Structures are given as structure tokens and as C-alpha cells.
Amino acid sequence: MAKDGPNWDGLLKWSLAHSDGTRSTRNLSEEDRRWFMEAMQSQTVDVIKRMKEITLVMQTPEQVLESQGVTPQDIEDMLDELQEHVESIDMANDLHSIGGLAPLLGYLKNSHANIRAKAGEVVTTIVQNNPRSQQLVMEANGLEPLLSNFASDPDVTVRTKALGAISSLIRHNKPGIEAFRLANGYAALRDALGSESVKFQRKALNLIQYLLNENASDCSVVDKLGFPRLMLHLASSEDPDVREAALRGLLELAREKADGSAIKLGEDNEKLKQLLGERIKGISLMSPEDLGAAREERHLVDSLWSAYYNEPSSLRDKGLLVLPGEDAPPPDVASKHFEPPLRAWAANPASKKSSVEQKETPLLLGPGPSSEATSNQDTSMRETDANGQTNASQ
């Protein structure tokens, strides 16, 4: 699939010769114009055409591709290219129109683990902050193979990529969340927390927190499945991201719900107190640089201590909660995940509208003030300024 690169040296020499300021401008000859246009057009990619070509390859049976010398690495490279194209929301939605979505979802069941993982990654890109593609993937039963890969694939990378795709697919997607719950998705999340893969753990924790934030009633479900104890274990992880994600999950469980209920740790209450005490001790021994980097963890530890023990943590007494130069309000520790800024902005018409409205200049209706009124107003303003200066001097 690789193509010869453009003749950049030739283009550069041509550009310098015609725009270096050492000669007056002149009209291009027809030959020069034709050469330049051919050079530029040779590098222009018709994205829809390429996506159709990729779709044809994806629709071709695996054994036929193998007989033609197409290797699994070739397929991975092709999916890499497809992922670049579907970064555009319009191209992502067009993939279904040209027949490419179904065979892409079929690659989630490919016999090669790397292809299954890459297909999950492409699906993530397609559905991220894209309600239309979320709907199309749901209608194509795309959640089913993703859940299968997430829950039971023997390759942890495939499981991790599938979880990433699920997270993007069901975000702000109530039918997706409900389907995930009905498919016993929480049990698969529990298994993910017991994995040895830090990345897998982190993604699972982030999705758990999002789901609990969206559906407070699910706190009782995760409590019955033993999530608090797993989170307690991960809250002492050596990986700071896993540690913070586990603390966020515990804080979400501790928050009082609309019905006045909150998850209690029972016999694990003392374990949490010991854990938080150890984290406070560790934070106290940090260098100033490390303290700054651990800002979110500091606030999480203090919030958890306050939530479970109805008193501020000793971080406050030690002056470690808000350091000199930091703003007093704590950072948002609840909902900053899964939201790539560009896609998020594009998916939220309200934000774009408000932004435009702020920039628009209000219309001035009716005739402007007469020259006489303007003159009188200027005179009045000057008199007021003069009086103000006199009063100030007095």
C-alpha cells in the first residue's frame, strides 16, 4: 500500500525560483502550470475512494487474502490508515454508508489477536463523542463482539482495546448503558480489576466511576459484587493513575445518594482508615515537586477521610491540602475522563452556539443620535470629567 513519496526537492526548488523575491513576478507557462498541478494532485488522497477500497479488502474472505499474499501485518496497516480517515466525524459516519462498518465489526472476531485489537481501536475512534455512529454500531450489534472480547479474549491487549471501545460506545448513550448492564458487564469489570495489566485496571476503574456517576442506583450492584474490596486493594497500587482511579471509585461509593443511602465498608472500614493513613504519611514525605504532581490524590484522600469518618484529614493540619500558590477549590476529580476536547466540542452544538453568540456584535436598530445630540453629550461628559478632577484635587 505504500506509495512513492512526493518530489519535495523539486517542489521546493520550483517554489524558491518563483517566489524568492530576486525577480519580478511573471505568468506561469502552461507547461509549468501543468507540472505543478500534476505534482500536487498526485499527493491528494480521495478519502472516500480509499475507504471504499479498504472496505473491499475487509469484505474479502481471510483465506482469499492469504492466497494473494496479504499478511496480517498488511491488514493492521490498512486498519491504521482507516483509523486516520475516521478521525473525522463525517468520515466515521460515512463508513456505514459505504458498507465498511459491518466488515470492520467482523474483524473483532478475526483469528489474529493483533487484528482484533486494532479493530477495537478503530471502533473507539468511530464512536467517540459521535452519537450517530454510536447508534449505527448499536444497530449493527457491535456491542456483542466487543463485550465478548472484553470479557473472555485470551489476549489482554484485545480485552483492553475492547473495553476502550465499549467505554466510548456507551458514554452519553442510555441504550448502550442499559445493554451493558443487561449483558452482565459489571461482572466483566470486576474481573478486569483483578487483572495484572495496569492499563486494563485503569480503564475499568474509569468506566466504573462514570457508570456510578450516571446511575447512583448501580452502587448497590457493585457493592454486592465486591468492588469496594477490589478498589481498596488497587488504592495502594504503585501506579499513581490506578491509585487515583481507585480512590475516585471509593469516593463515588461513599457519596450520599438521593434516597439518603451510601455504601458502607463494614469490616473493611478499618482497612480503608489504615490505607488512607499510609497515603497521608507517604504524601507528608514527598518532595515539593512530587506534592504538586499529587494534587488530585491529596484532595481525594482528604475527601474520603471526611466522607467516611466525618472529620477533616490531618493533611489540612499539616498544610498539605492546599499548597502555597494553589487555588483553594479542589480540582474536579469526578468527571474529566473519556473526553477528547475537539470531538467533545464538535459533539456539543450548545457550546458552539453559545461561543458564537458571545462573539456576535449586537445589531443597532434605528437611526443613530443626531449630530447636535452627540455634541451636547460630549460637552456634558467633558464637564463631568472636569468636575470629577476638581473634586479629586480637593
Coordinates of C-alpha atoms in Angstrom, one line a residue:
M1 CA 0.0 0.0 0.0
A2 CA 3.0 2.3 0.3
K3 CA 3.4 4.9 -2.4
D4 CA 6.5 6.7 -3.6
G5 CA 6.9 10.0 -1.7
P6 CA 6.4 13.4 -3.4
N7 CA 9.3 15.1 -5.1
W8 CA 9.7 17.6 -2.3
D9 CA 13.1 18.8 -3.5
G10 CA 11.6 19.6 -6.9
L11 CA 8.7 21.4 -5.4
L12 CA 11.0 23.4 -3.1
K13 CA 13.3 24.4 -5.9
W14 CA 10.3 25.4 -8.1
S15 CA 8.8 27.5 -5.2
L16 CA 12.1 29.3 -4.5
A17 CA 12.7 30.1 -8.1
H18 CA 9.3 31.7 -8.4
S19 CA 8.9 33.4 -5.0
D20 CA 12.4 34.3 -3.7
G21 CA 12.0 38.0 -4.4
T22 CA 15.0 38.1 -6.7
R23 CA 12.9 38.5 -9.8
S24 CA 9.7 40.2 -10.8
T25 CA 6.5 38.1 -10.9
R26 CA 5.6 36.5 -14.2
N27 CA 2.8 34.5 -15.5
L28 CA 3.3 30.7 -15.4
S29 CA 3.8 29.0 -18.6
E30 CA 1.2 26.3 -19.4
E31 CA 4.0 23.7 -19.0
D32 CA 4.9 24.9 -15.6
R33 CA 1.3 25.1 -14.5
R34 CA 0.6 21.6 -15.7
W35 CA 3.7 20.2 -13.9
F36 CA 2.8 21.9 -10.7
M37 CA -0.9 20.7 -10.8
E38 CA 0.2 17.2 -11.5
A39 CA 2.7 17.2 -8.7
M40 CA 0.1 18.4 -6.2
Q41 CA -2.8 16.2 -7.4
S42 CA -0.5 13.1 -7.2
Q43 CA -0.4 13.7 -3.4
T44 CA -4.1 14.3 -3.0
V45 CA -6.0 11.4 -1.4
D46 CA -9.6 10.8 -2.2
V47 CA -10.6 9.7 1.3
I48 CA -14.0 8.2 0.3
K49 CA -12.3 6.3 -2.5
R50 CA -9.7 4.9 -0.2
M51 CA -12.3 3.9 2.4
K52 CA -14.2 2.1 -0.3
E53 CA -11.0 0.2 -1.3
I54 CA -10.4 -0.7 2.3
T55 CA -14.0 -1.8 2.6
L56 CA -13.5 -4.2 -0.3
V57 CA -10.4 -5.7 1.4
M58 CA -12.3 -6.1 4.7
Q59 CA -15.1 -7.9 2.8
T60 CA -12.8 -10.3 1.2
P61 CA -12.5 -13.7 3.0
E62 CA -9.3 -14.2 5.0
Q63 CA -8.2 -17.3 3.0
V64 CA -8.5 -15.4 -0.3
L65 CA -6.4 -12.6 1.1
E66 CA -3.8 -15.1 2.3
S67 CA -3.7 -16.7 -1.2
Q68 CA -3.0 -13.3 -2.6
G69 CA -0.1 -12.8 -0.3
V70 CA -1.8 -10.3 2.1
T71 CA -0.4 -10.8 5.6
P72 CA -1.9 -9.9 9.0
Q73 CA 0.5 -7.1 9.2
D74 CA -0.9 -5.7 5.9
I75 CA -4.3 -5.8 7.4
E76 CA -3.1 -4.0 10.6
D77 CA -1.5 -1.3 8.4
M78 CA -4.7 -0.9 6.5
L79 CA -6.7 -0.5 9.7
D80 CA -4.2 2.1 10.8
E81 CA -5.0 4.1 7.7
L82 CA -8.7 3.6 8.2
Q83 CA -8.4 4.9 11.7
E84 CA -6.8 8.1 10.4
H85 CA -9.6 8.7 8.0
V86 CA -12.4 8.1 10.5
E87 CA -10.9 10.7 12.9
S88 CA -13.3 13.0 11.0
I89 CA -16.8 12.6 12.4
D90 CA -18.2 12.9 8.8
M91 CA -15.9 10.1 7.5
A92 CA -16.8 8.0 10.6
N93 CA -20.5 8.2 9.8
D94 CA -19.8 7.6 6.0
L95 CA -18.1 4.3 6.8
H96 CA -21.5 2.7 7.3
S97 CA -22.9 4.3 4.1
I98 CA -20.2 2.7 2.0
G99 CA -20.7 -0.7 3.7
G100 CA -17.5 -0.7 5.8
L101 CA -18.9 -0.8 9.3
A102 CA -20.1 -4.4 9.2
P103 CA -16.9 -5.9 8.0
L104 CA -14.9 -3.8 10.5
L105 CA -17.0 -5.2 13.3
G106 CA -16.4 -8.7 11.8
Y107 CA -12.6 -8.1 12.3
L108 CA -13.4 -8.1 16.1
K109 CA -13.7 -11.9 15.6
N110 CA -10.6 -12.3 13.5
S111 CA -8.3 -15.2 14.3
H112 CA -5.3 -12.9 14.8
A113 CA -5.2 -11.1 18.1
N114 CA -3.5 -8.0 16.7
I115 CA -6.2 -7.5 14.2
R116 CA -8.9 -8.0 16.8
A117 CA -7.2 -5.4 19.0
K118 CA -6.7 -2.9 16.1
A119 CA -10.4 -3.3 15.1
G120 CA -11.4 -2.4 18.6
E121 CA -9.2 0.7 18.4
V122 CA -10.8 1.8 15.2
V123 CA -14.3 1.3 16.6
T124 CA -13.2 3.5 19.6
T125 CA -12.3 6.3 17.2
I126 CA -15.5 6.0 15.2
V127 CA -17.9 6.2 18.2
Q128 CA -16.0 8.7 20.3
N129 CA -18.3 11.7 21.0
N130 CA -20.3 10.7 17.9
P131 CA -24.0 9.9 18.7
R132 CA -24.8 8.9 15.1
S133 CA -22.0 6.3 14.9
Q134 CA -22.9 5.1 18.4
Q135 CA -26.4 4.4 17.1
L136 CA -25.1 2.7 14.0
V137 CA -22.8 0.4 15.9
M138 CA -25.5 -0.5 18.3
E139 CA -27.9 -1.2 15.4
A140 CA -25.2 -3.4 13.9
N141 CA -25.0 -5.4 17.1
G142 CA -21.4 -4.2 17.5
L143 CA -21.6 -4.2 21.3
E144 CA -21.9 -8.0 21.4
P145 CA -18.4 -8.9 19.9
L146 CA -16.9 -6.0 22.0
L147 CA -18.4 -7.5 25.2
S148 CA -17.2 -10.9 24.2
N149 CA -13.6 -9.7 23.6
F150 CA -13.7 -7.7 26.8
A151 CA -14.9 -10.5 29.0
S152 CA -13.1 -13.5 27.6
D153 CA -10.5 -12.9 25.0
P154 CA -7.2 -14.7 25.9
D155 CA -5.2 -11.7 24.9
V156 CA -5.2 -8.9 27.4
T157 CA -4.5 -6.2 24.8
V158 CA -7.6 -7.3 22.9
R159 CA -9.6 -7.1 26.1
T160 CA -8.2 -3.6 26.9
K161 CA -9.0 -2.3 23.4
A162 CA -12.5 -3.8 23.5
L163 CA -13.0 -2.1 26.9
G164 CA -11.9 1.2 25.5
A165 CA -14.4 0.8 22.6
I166 CA -17.2 0.0 25.0
S167 CA -16.4 3.0 27.2
S168 CA -16.7 5.3 24.1
L169 CA -19.7 3.5 22.7
I170 CA -21.9 3.7 25.9
R171 CA -20.8 7.2 27.0
H172 CA -23.9 9.5 26.9
N173 CA -25.7 6.6 25.4
K174 CA -28.5 5.4 27.6
P175 CA -29.5 2.4 25.4
G176 CA -25.8 1.4 25.4
I177 CA -25.5 1.6 29.1
E178 CA -28.6 -0.4 29.6
A179 CA -27.4 -3.1 27.2
F180 CA -24.1 -3.2 29.0
R181 CA -25.8 -3.7 32.3
L182 CA -28.1 -6.4 31.0
A183 CA -25.1 -8.3 29.4
N184 CA -23.6 -8.6 32.9
G185 CA -21.0 -6.0 32.1
Y186 CA -20.3 -5.3 35.7
A187 CA -19.1 -8.8 36.3
A188 CA -16.6 -8.4 33.5
L189 CA -15.4 -5.1 35.0
R190 CA -14.9 -6.9 38.3
D191 CA -12.7 -9.5 36.5
A192 CA -10.8 -6.6 34.9
L193 CA -9.9 -5.1 38.3
G194 CA -8.3 -8.4 39.2
S195 CA -6.1 -8.3 36.1
E196 CA -2.3 -7.9 36.2
S197 CA -2.5 -5.3 33.5
V198 CA -2.2 -1.7 34.9
K199 CA -3.7 -0.2 31.7
F200 CA -6.7 -2.7 31.8
Q201 CA -7.3 -1.9 35.5
R202 CA -7.2 1.9 34.9
K203 CA -9.7 1.7 32.0
A204 CA -12.0 -0.5 34.1
L205 CA -11.9 1.9 37.1
N206 CA -12.6 4.9 34.9
L207 CA -15.6 3.3 33.3
I208 CA -16.9 2.1 36.7
Q209 CA -16.7 5.7 38.1
Y210 CA -18.5 7.0 35.0
L211 CA -21.3 4.5 35.3
L212 CA -21.8 5.1 39.0
N213 CA -21.9 8.8 38.4
E214 CA -24.6 8.3 35.8
N215 CA -26.6 5.7 37.7
A216 CA -26.3 6.1 41.5
S217 CA -28.6 3.0 42.0
D218 CA -25.8 0.9 40.5
C219 CA -23.7 1.4 43.6
S220 CA -25.6 -1.4 45.3
V221 CA -24.8 -3.7 42.4
V222 CA -21.1 -3.1 42.6
D223 CA -21.2 -3.4 46.4
K224 CA -22.8 -6.9 46.1
L225 CA -20.2 -7.9 43.5
G226 CA -17.3 -7.0 45.9
F227 CA -16.0 -3.9 44.1
P228 CA -15.2 -1.9 47.3
R229 CA -12.7 -4.5 48.4
L230 CA -11.0 -4.7 45.0
M231 CA -10.8 -0.9 44.9
L232 CA -9.3 -0.9 48.4
H233 CA -6.6 -3.2 47.1
L234 CA -5.9 -1.1 44.0
A235 CA -5.8 2.1 46.0
S236 CA -2.4 1.0 47.2
S237 CA -1.1 0.3 43.7
E238 CA 2.3 1.6 42.8
D239 CA 0.8 3.1 39.6
P240 CA -0.4 6.6 40.5
D241 CA -3.2 6.6 37.9
V242 CA -4.6 3.3 39.1
R243 CA -4.3 4.5 42.7
E244 CA -6.2 7.7 42.0
A245 CA -8.8 6.0 39.9
A246 CA -9.5 3.5 42.8
L247 CA -9.7 6.4 45.3
R248 CA -12.2 8.1 43.0
G249 CA -14.3 5.0 42.8
L250 CA -14.4 4.6 46.6
L251 CA -15.4 8.3 46.9
E252 CA -18.2 7.8 44.4
L253 CA -19.5 4.9 46.5
A254 CA -19.2 7.0 49.7
R255 CA -21.3 9.8 48.4
E256 CA -24.8 10.0 49.8
K257 CA -27.5 9.2 47.2
A258 CA -30.8 10.9 46.6
D259 CA -32.5 8.4 48.9
G260 CA -30.1 9.2 51.7
S261 CA -28.2 5.9 51.3
A262 CA -24.4 5.4 51.0
I263 CA -22.2 2.4 50.7
K264 CA -20.6 1.4 54.0
L265 CA -17.4 -0.7 54.0
G266 CA -18.3 -2.7 57.1
E267 CA -15.4 -4.8 58.2
D268 CA -13.2 -3.1 55.6
N269 CA -13.7 0.3 57.2
E270 CA -10.5 -0.1 59.3
K271 CA -8.6 -1.2 56.2
L272 CA -9.6 2.0 54.5
K273 CA -8.5 4.0 57.5
Q274 CA -5.2 2.3 57.6
L275 CA -4.7 2.8 53.8
L276 CA -5.6 6.5 54.0
G277 CA -3.2 6.9 57.0
E278 CA -0.4 5.3 54.9
R279 CA -1.2 7.6 52.0
I280 CA -1.1 10.7 54.3
K281 CA 2.2 9.5 55.6
G282 CA 3.5 9.0 52.1
I283 CA 2.3 12.4 51.0
S284 CA 3.9 14.0 54.0
L285 CA 7.3 12.6 52.9
M286 CA 7.0 13.9 49.3
S287 CA 9.3 16.5 47.8
P288 CA 7.7 19.8 46.9
E289 CA 7.7 18.8 43.2
D290 CA 6.0 15.4 44.0
L291 CA 3.5 17.2 46.2
G292 CA 2.4 19.4 43.3
A293 CA 2.0 16.4 41.0
A294 CA -0.1 14.6 43.6
R295 CA -2.6 17.4 44.0
E296 CA -5.5 15.3 43.0
E297 CA -4.6 12.4 45.2
R298 CA -4.2 14.8 48.2
H299 CA -7.8 16.0 47.7
L300 CA -9.1 12.5 47.2
V301 CA -7.5 11.3 50.4
D302 CA -8.9 14.2 52.3
S303 CA -12.4 13.9 50.8
L304 CA -12.5 10.1 51.5
W305 CA -11.4 10.7 55.1
S306 CA -14.2 13.3 55.6
A307 CA -16.8 11.1 53.9
Y308 CA -16.2 8.0 56.0
Y309 CA -15.0 9.5 59.3
N310 CA -16.9 12.8 59.4
E311 CA -13.7 14.9 60.1
P312 CA -11.0 16.5 58.0
S313 CA -7.8 14.6 57.4
S314 CA -4.5 15.6 59.0
L315 CA -3.4 16.8 55.6
R316 CA -5.2 20.1 56.5
D317 CA -3.4 20.5 59.8
K318 CA -0.1 19.8 58.1
G319 CA -0.8 22.4 55.4
L320 CA -0.6 19.8 52.6
L321 CA -4.1 20.0 51.2
V322 CA -3.7 23.4 49.6
L323 CA -0.1 24.3 48.9
P324 CA 1.1 27.9 48.6
G325 CA 0.3 29.2 45.1
E326 CA -2.6 26.7 44.6
D327 CA -6.2 27.8 44.3
A328 CA -8.3 26.8 47.3
P329 CA -11.0 25.0 45.3
P330 CA -10.0 21.4 44.7
P331 CA -9.7 20.0 41.2
D332 CA -12.5 18.2 39.5
V333 CA -11.9 14.6 40.5
A334 CA -15.2 13.1 39.2
S335 CA -15.8 13.6 35.5
K336 CA -12.8 14.5 33.4
H337 CA -12.3 11.2 31.6
F338 CA -13.0 10.0 28.1
E339 CA -13.5 13.5 26.7
P340 CA -11.1 14.4 23.9
P341 CA -11.6 18.2 23.6
L342 CA -12.0 18.6 19.8
R343 CA -14.5 15.7 19.5
A344 CA -16.3 16.8 22.6
W345 CA -16.7 20.4 21.3
A346 CA -17.9 19.1 17.9
A347 CA -20.5 16.8 19.6
N348 CA -22.0 19.6 21.7
P349 CA -23.8 22.1 19.5
A350 CA -24.9 24.1 22.5
S351 CA -21.3 25.0 23.4
K352 CA -20.6 26.1 19.8
K353 CA -23.8 28.1 19.7
S354 CA -23.0 30.0 23.0
S355 CA -19.5 30.6 21.8
V356 CA -20.8 32.1 18.5
E357 CA -23.4 34.2 20.4
Q358 CA -20.7 35.7 22.6
K359 CA -18.7 36.9 19.6
E360 CA -21.6 38.3 17.6
T361 CA -21.9 42.1 17.7
P362 CA -25.5 43.2 18.7
L363 CA -27.4 44.9 15.9
L364 CA -28.1 48.7 16.4
L365 CA -31.6 49.2 15.3
G366 CA -33.0 52.6 14.3
P367 CA -31.2 55.8 13.4
G368 CA -28.1 56.9 15.3
P369 CA -28.1 60.1 17.5
S370 CA -28.2 63.4 15.7
S371 CA -25.0 65.4 15.5
E372 CA -26.5 68.0 17.8
A373 CA -27.3 65.4 20.5
T374 CA -23.8 64.0 20.1
S375 CA -22.3 67.4 20.5
N376 CA -24.4 68.1 23.7
Q377 CA -23.4 64.7 25.1
D378 CA -19.7 65.3 24.5
T379 CA -20.0 68.7 26.2
S380 CA -21.8 67.1 29.2
M381 CA -19.2 64.4 29.5
R382 CA -16.3 66.9 29.4
E383 CA -18.0 69.0 32.1
T384 CA -18.5 65.9 34.3
D385 CA -14.8 64.9 33.8
A386 CA -13.7 68.4 34.7
N387 CA -15.9 68.4 37.9
G388 CA -14.6 65.0 38.8
Q389 CA -11.0 66.1 38.5
T390 CA -11.7 69.2 40.6
N391 CA -13.3 67.1 43.3
A392 CA -10.4 64.7 43.3
S393 CA -7.9 67.5 43.7
Q394 CA -9.9 68.9 46.6

